[in-house]
PDB file of C-alpha atoms in Angstrom:
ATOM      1  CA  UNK A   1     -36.467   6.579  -0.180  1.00  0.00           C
ATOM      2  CA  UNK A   2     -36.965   5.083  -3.610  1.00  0.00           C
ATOM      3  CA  UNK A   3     -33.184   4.384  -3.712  1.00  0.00           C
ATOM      4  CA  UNK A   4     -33.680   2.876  -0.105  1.00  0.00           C
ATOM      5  CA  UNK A   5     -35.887   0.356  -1.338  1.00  0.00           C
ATOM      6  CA  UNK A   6     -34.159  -0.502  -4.567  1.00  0.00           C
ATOM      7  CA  UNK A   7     -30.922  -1.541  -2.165  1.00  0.00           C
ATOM      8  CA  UNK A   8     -33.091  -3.630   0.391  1.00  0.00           C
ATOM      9  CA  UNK A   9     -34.597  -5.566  -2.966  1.00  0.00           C
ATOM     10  CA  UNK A  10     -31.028  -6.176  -4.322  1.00  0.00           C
ATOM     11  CA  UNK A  11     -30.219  -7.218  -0.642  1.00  0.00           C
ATOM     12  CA  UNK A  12     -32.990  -9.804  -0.660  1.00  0.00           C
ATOM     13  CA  UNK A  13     -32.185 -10.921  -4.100  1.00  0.00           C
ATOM     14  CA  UNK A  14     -28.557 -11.613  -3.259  1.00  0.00           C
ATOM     15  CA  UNK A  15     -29.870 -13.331  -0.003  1.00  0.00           C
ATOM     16  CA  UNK A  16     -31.355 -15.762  -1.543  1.00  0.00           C
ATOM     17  CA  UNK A  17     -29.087 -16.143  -4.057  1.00  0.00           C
ATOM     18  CA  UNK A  18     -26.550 -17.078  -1.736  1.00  0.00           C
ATOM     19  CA  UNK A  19     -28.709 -19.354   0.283  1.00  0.00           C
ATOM     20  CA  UNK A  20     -30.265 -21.248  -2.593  1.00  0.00           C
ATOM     21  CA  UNK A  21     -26.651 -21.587  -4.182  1.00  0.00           C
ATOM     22  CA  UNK A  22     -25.780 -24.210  -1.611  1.00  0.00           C
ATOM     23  CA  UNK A  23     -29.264 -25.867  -2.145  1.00  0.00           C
ATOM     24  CA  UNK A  24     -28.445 -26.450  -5.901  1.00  0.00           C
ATOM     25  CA  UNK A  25     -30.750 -24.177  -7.252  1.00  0.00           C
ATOM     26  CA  UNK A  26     -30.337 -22.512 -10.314  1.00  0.00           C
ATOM     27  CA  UNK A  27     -30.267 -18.805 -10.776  1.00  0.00           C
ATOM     28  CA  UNK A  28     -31.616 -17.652 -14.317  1.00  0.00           C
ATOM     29  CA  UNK A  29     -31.664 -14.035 -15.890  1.00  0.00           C
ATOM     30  CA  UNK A  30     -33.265 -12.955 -19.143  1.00  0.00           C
ATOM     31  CA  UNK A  31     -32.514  -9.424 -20.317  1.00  0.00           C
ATOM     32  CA  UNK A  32     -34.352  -9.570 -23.708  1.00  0.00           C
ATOM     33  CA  UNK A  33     -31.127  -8.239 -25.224  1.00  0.00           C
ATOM     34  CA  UNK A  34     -29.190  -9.450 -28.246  1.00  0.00           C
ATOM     35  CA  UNK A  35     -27.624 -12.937 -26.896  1.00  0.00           C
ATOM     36  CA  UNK A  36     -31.472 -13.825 -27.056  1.00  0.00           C
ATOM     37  CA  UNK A  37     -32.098 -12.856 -30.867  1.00  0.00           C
ATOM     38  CA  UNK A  38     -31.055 -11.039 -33.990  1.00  0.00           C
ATOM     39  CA  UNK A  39     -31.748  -7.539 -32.929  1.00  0.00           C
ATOM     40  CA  UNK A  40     -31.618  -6.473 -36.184  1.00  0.00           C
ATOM     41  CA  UNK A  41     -34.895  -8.397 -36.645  1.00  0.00           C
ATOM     42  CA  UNK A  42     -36.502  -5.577 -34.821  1.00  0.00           C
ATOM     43  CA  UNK A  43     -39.855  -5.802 -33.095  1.00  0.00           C
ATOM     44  CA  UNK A  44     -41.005  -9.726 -32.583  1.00  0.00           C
ATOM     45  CA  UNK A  45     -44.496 -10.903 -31.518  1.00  0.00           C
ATOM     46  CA  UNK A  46     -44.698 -13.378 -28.952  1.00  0.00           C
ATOM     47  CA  UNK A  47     -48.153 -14.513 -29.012  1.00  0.00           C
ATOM     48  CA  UNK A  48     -49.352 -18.182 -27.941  1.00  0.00           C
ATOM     49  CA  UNK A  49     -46.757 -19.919 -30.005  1.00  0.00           C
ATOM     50  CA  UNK A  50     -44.359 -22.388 -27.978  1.00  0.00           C
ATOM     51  CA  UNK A  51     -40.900 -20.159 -27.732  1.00  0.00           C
ATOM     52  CA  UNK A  52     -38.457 -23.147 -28.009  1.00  0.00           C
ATOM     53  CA  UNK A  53     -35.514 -20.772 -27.041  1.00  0.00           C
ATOM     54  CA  UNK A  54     -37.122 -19.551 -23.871  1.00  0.00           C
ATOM     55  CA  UNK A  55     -38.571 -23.367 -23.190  1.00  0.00           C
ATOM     56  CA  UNK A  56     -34.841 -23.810 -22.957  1.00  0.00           C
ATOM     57  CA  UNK A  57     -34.249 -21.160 -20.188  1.00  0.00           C
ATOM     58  CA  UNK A  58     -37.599 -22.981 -18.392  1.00  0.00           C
ATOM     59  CA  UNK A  59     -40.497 -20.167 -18.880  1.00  0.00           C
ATOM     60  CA  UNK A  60     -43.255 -19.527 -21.004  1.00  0.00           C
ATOM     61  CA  UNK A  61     -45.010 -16.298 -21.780  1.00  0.00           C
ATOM     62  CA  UNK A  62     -48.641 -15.862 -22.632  1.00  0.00           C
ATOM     63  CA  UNK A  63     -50.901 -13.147 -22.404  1.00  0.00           C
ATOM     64  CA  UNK A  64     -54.697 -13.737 -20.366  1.00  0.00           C
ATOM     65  CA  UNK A  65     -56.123 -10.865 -22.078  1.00  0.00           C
ATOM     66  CA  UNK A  66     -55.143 -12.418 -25.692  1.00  0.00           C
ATOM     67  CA  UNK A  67     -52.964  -9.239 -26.750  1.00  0.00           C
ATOM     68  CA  UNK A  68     -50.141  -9.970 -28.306  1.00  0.00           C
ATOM     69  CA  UNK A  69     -46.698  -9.959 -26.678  1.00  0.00           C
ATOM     70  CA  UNK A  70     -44.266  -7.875 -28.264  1.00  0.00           C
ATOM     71  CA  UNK A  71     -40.244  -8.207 -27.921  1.00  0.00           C
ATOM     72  CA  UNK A  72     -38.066  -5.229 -28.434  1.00  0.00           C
ATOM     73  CA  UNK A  73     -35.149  -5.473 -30.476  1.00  0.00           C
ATOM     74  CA  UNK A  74     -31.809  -3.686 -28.937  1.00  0.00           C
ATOM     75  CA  UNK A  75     -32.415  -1.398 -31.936  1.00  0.00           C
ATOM     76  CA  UNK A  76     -35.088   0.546 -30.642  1.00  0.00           C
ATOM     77  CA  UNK A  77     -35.221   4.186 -30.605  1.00  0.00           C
ATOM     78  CA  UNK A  78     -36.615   5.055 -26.843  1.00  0.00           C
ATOM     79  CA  UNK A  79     -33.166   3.637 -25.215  1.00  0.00           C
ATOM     80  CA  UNK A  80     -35.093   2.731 -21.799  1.00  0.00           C
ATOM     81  CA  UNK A  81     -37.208  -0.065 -23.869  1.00  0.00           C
ATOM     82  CA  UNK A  82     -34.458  -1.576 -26.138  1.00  0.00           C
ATOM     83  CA  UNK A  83     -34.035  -5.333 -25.226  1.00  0.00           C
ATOM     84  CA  UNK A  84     -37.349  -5.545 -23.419  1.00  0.00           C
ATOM     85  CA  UNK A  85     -41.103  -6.966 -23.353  1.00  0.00           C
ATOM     86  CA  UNK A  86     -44.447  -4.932 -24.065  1.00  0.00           C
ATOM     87  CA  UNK A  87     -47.712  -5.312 -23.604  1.00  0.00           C
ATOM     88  CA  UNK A  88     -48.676  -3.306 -26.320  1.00  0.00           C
ATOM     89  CA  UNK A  89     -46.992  -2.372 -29.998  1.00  0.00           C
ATOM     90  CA  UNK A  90     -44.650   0.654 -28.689  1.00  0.00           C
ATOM     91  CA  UNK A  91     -44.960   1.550 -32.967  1.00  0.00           C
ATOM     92  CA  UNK A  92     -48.204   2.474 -32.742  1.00  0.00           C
ATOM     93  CA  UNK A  93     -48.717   4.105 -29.282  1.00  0.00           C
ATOM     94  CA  UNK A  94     -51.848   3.686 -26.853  1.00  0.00           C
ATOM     95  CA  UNK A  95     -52.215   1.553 -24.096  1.00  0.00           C
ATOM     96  CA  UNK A  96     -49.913  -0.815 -23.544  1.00  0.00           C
ATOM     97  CA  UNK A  97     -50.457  -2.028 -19.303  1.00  0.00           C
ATOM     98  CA  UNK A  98     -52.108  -5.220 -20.114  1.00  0.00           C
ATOM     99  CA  UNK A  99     -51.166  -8.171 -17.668  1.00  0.00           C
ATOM    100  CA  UNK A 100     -48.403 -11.097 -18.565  1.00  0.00           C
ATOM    101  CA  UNK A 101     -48.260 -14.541 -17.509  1.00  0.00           C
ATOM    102  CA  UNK A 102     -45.124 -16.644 -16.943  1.00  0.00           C
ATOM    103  CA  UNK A 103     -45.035 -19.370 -16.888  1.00  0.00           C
ATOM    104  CA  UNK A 104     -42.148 -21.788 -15.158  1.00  0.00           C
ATOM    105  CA  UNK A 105     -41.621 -25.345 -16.622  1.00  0.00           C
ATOM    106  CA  UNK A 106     -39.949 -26.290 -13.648  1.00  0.00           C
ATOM    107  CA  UNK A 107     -40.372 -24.412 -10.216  1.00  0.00           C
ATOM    108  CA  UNK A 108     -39.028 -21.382  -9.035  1.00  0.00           C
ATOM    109  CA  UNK A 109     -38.443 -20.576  -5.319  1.00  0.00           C
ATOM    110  CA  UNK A 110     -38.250 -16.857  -6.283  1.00  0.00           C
ATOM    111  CA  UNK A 111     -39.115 -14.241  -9.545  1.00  0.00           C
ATOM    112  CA  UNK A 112     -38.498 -10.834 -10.340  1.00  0.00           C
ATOM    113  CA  UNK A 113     -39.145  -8.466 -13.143  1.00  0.00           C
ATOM    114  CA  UNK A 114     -37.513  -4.557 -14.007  1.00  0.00           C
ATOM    115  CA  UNK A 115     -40.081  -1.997 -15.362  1.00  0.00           C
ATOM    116  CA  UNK A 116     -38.687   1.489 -17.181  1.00  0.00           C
ATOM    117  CA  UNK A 117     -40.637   4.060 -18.514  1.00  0.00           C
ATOM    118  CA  UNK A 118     -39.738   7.592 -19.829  1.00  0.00           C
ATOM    119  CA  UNK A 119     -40.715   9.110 -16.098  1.00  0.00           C
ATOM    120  CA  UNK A 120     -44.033  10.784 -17.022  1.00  0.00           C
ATOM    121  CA  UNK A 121     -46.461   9.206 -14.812  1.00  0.00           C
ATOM    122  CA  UNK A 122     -46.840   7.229 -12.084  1.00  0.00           C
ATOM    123  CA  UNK A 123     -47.774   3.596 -12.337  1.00  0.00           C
ATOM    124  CA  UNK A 124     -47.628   0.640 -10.129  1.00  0.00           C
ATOM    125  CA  UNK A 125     -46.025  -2.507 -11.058  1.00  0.00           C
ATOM    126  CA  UNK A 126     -47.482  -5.843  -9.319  1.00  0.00           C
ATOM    127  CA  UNK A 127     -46.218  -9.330  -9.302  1.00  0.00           C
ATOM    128  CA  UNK A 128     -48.580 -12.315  -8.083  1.00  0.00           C
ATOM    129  CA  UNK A 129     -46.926 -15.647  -7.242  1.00  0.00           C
ATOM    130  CA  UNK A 130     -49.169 -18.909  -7.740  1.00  0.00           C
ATOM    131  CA  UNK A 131     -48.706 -22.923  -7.080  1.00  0.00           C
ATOM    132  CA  UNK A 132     -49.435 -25.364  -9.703  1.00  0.00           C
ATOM    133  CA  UNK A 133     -53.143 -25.525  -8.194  1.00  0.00           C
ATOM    134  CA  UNK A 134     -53.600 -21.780  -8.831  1.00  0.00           C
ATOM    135  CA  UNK A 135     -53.317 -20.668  -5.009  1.00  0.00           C
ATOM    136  CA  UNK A 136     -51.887 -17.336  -4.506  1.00  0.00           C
ATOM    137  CA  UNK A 137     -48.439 -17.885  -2.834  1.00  0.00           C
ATOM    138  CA  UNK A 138     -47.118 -14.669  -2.459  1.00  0.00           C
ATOM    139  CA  UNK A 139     -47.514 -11.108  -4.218  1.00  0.00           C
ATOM    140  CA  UNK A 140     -45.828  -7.909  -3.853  1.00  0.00           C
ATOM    141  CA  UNK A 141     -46.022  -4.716  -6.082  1.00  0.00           C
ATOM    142  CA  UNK A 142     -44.055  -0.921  -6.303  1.00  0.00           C
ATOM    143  CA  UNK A 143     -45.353   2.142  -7.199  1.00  0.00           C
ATOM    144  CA  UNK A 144     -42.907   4.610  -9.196  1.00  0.00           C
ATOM    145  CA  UNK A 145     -42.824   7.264 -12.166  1.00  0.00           C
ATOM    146  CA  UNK A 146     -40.195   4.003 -13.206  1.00  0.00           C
ATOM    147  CA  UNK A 147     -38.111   7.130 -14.665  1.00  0.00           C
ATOM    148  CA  UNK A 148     -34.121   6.999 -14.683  1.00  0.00           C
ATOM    149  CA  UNK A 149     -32.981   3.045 -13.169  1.00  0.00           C
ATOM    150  CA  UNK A 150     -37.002   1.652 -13.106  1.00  0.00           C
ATOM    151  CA  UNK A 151     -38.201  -0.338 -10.568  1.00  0.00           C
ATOM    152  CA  UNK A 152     -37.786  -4.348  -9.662  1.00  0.00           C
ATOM    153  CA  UNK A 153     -41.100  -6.463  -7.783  1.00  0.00           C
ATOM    154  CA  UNK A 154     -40.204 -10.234  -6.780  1.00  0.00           C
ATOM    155  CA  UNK A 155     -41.856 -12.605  -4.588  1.00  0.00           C
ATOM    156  CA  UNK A 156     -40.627 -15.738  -2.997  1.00  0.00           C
ATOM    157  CA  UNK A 157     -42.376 -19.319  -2.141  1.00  0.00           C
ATOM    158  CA  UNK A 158     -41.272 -22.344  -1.862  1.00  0.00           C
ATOM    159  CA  UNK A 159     -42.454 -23.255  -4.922  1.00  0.00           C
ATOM    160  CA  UNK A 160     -44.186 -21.315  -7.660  1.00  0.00           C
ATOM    161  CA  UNK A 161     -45.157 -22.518 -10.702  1.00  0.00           C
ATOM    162  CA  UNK A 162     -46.281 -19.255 -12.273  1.00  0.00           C
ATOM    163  CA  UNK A 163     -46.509 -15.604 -12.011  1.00  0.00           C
ATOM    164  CA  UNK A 164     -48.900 -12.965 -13.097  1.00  0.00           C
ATOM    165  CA  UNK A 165     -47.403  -9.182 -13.396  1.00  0.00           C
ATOM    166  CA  UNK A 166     -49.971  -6.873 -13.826  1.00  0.00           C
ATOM    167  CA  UNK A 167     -49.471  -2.896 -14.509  1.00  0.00           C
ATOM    168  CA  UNK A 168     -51.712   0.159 -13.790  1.00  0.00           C
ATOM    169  CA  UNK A 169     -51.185   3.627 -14.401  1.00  0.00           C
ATOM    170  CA  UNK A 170     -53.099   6.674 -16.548  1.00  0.00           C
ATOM    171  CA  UNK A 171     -50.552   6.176 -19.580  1.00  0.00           C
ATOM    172  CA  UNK A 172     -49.072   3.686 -21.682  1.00  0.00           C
ATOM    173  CA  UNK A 173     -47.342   1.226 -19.312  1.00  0.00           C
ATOM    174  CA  UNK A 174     -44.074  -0.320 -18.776  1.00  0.00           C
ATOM    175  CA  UNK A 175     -41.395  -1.824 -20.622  1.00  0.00           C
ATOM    176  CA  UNK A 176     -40.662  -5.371 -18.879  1.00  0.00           C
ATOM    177  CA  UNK A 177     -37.203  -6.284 -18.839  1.00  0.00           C
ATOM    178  CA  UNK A 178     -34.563  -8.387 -16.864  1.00  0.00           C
ATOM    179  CA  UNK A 179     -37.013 -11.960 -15.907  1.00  0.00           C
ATOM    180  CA  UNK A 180     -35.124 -13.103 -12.884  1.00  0.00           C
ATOM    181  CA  UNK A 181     -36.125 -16.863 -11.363  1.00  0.00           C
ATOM    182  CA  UNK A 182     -34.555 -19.487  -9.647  1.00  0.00           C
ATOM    183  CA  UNK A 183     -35.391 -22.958 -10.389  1.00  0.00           C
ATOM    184  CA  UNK A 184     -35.896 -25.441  -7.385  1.00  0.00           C
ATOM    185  CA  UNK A 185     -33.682 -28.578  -8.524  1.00  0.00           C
ATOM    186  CA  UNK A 186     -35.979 -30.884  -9.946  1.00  0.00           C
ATOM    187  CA  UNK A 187     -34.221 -31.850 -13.204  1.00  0.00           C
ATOM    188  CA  UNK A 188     -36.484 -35.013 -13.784  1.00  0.00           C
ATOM    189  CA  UNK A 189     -39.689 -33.343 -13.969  1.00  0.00           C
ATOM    190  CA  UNK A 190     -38.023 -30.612 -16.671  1.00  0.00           C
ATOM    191  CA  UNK A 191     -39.385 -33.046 -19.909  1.00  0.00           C
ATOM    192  CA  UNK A 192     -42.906 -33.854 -18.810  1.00  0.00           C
ATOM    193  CA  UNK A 193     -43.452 -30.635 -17.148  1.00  0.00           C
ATOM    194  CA  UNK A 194     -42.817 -29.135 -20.769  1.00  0.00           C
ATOM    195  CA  UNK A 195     -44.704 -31.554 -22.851  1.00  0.00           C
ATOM    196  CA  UNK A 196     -47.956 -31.129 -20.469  1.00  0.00           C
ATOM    197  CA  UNK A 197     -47.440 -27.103 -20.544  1.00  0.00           C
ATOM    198  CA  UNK A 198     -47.054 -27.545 -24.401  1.00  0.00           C
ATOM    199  CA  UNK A 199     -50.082 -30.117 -25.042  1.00  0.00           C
ATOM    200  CA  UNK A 200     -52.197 -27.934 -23.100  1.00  0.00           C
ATOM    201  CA  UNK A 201     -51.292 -24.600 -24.660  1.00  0.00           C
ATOM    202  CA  UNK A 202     -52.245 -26.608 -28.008  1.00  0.00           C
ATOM    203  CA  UNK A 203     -55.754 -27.665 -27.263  1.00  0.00           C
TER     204      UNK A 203
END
């Protein structure tokens, strides 16, 4: 069943993939792996700063709970985090299912994110889609031990501007990997969409 619905959500992806191609949208990936950093710089913190590389790929990441955000190196031990996002410093342990926030400097007609885990427990991985006026727009969510191949969530509007993933379970969490979007062409509204993200993330 689980492998059921992991071929109907690669079916949908490469749906709209193909549809939005003719559209001129752009399809964008991030796998937190190497060709994004140094991974022998190990574990990096993404807190509120302003990411210039990933302003470049169009997204911003920000945590509502004020946690840090913590970006795994390729060189980390447990194999199924390497090259990923946590919500919680994998070092020391604990909890680490505290919600993310991504934002998109120009919109996306559709999202996804990949959550591992060693297999141990069961958690549930949710993804809520929301317009530029903070109405819900579409959600979706899967509910998995995330052991082995993980899980993938997306949702699809028109036009979202960003998404909340949120994470429950009675361990750790998830490591967040592979950000999939795709950008509705609107390349004029790239610069002063990023400058009013930026000035506002700097009051």
């Amino acid at each position: 069943m689980k492998l059921m619905k992991e071929k109907a959500i690669v079916l949908s992806v490469l749906t709209t993939l193909v549809a939005s191609a003719s559209a001129g949208f752009t399809f964008q990936e991030i796998d937190f792996g190497a060709d994004h950093r140094d991974p022998a710089e190990g574990i990096i913190v993404l807190d509120h700063s302003f990411d210039a590389h990933f302003a470049s790929l169009g997204v911003y990441f920000s945590s509502p709970t004020d946690n840090p955000i913590y970006w795994i190196g390729t060189d980390y031990g447990f194999t199924a985090g390497a090259g990923s996002l946590n919500m919680g410093n994998p070092t020391q342990g604990g909890i680490s299912n505290y919600p993310l926030r991504v934002d998109f400097l120009t919109p996306v007609a559709f999202a996804s994110i990949h959550g591992v885990d060693g297999g141990g427990d069961i958690d549930t991985l949710a993804v809520r889609a929301y317009s530029y006026e903070h109405g819900l727009v579409d959600q979706n969510s899967l509910t998995s031990s995330f052991g082995g191949l993980g899980g993938t969530v997306g949702v699809e509007a028109p036009s979202i501007d960003y998404i909340l993933i949120q994470q429950t379970g009675s361990s750790a969490g998830l490591f967040l990997d592979d950000l999939r979007y795709i950008q509705v062409p609107t390349p004029a509204t790239l610069p002063v969409l990023g400058l009013a993200l930026f000035a506002r993330r700097r009051r």
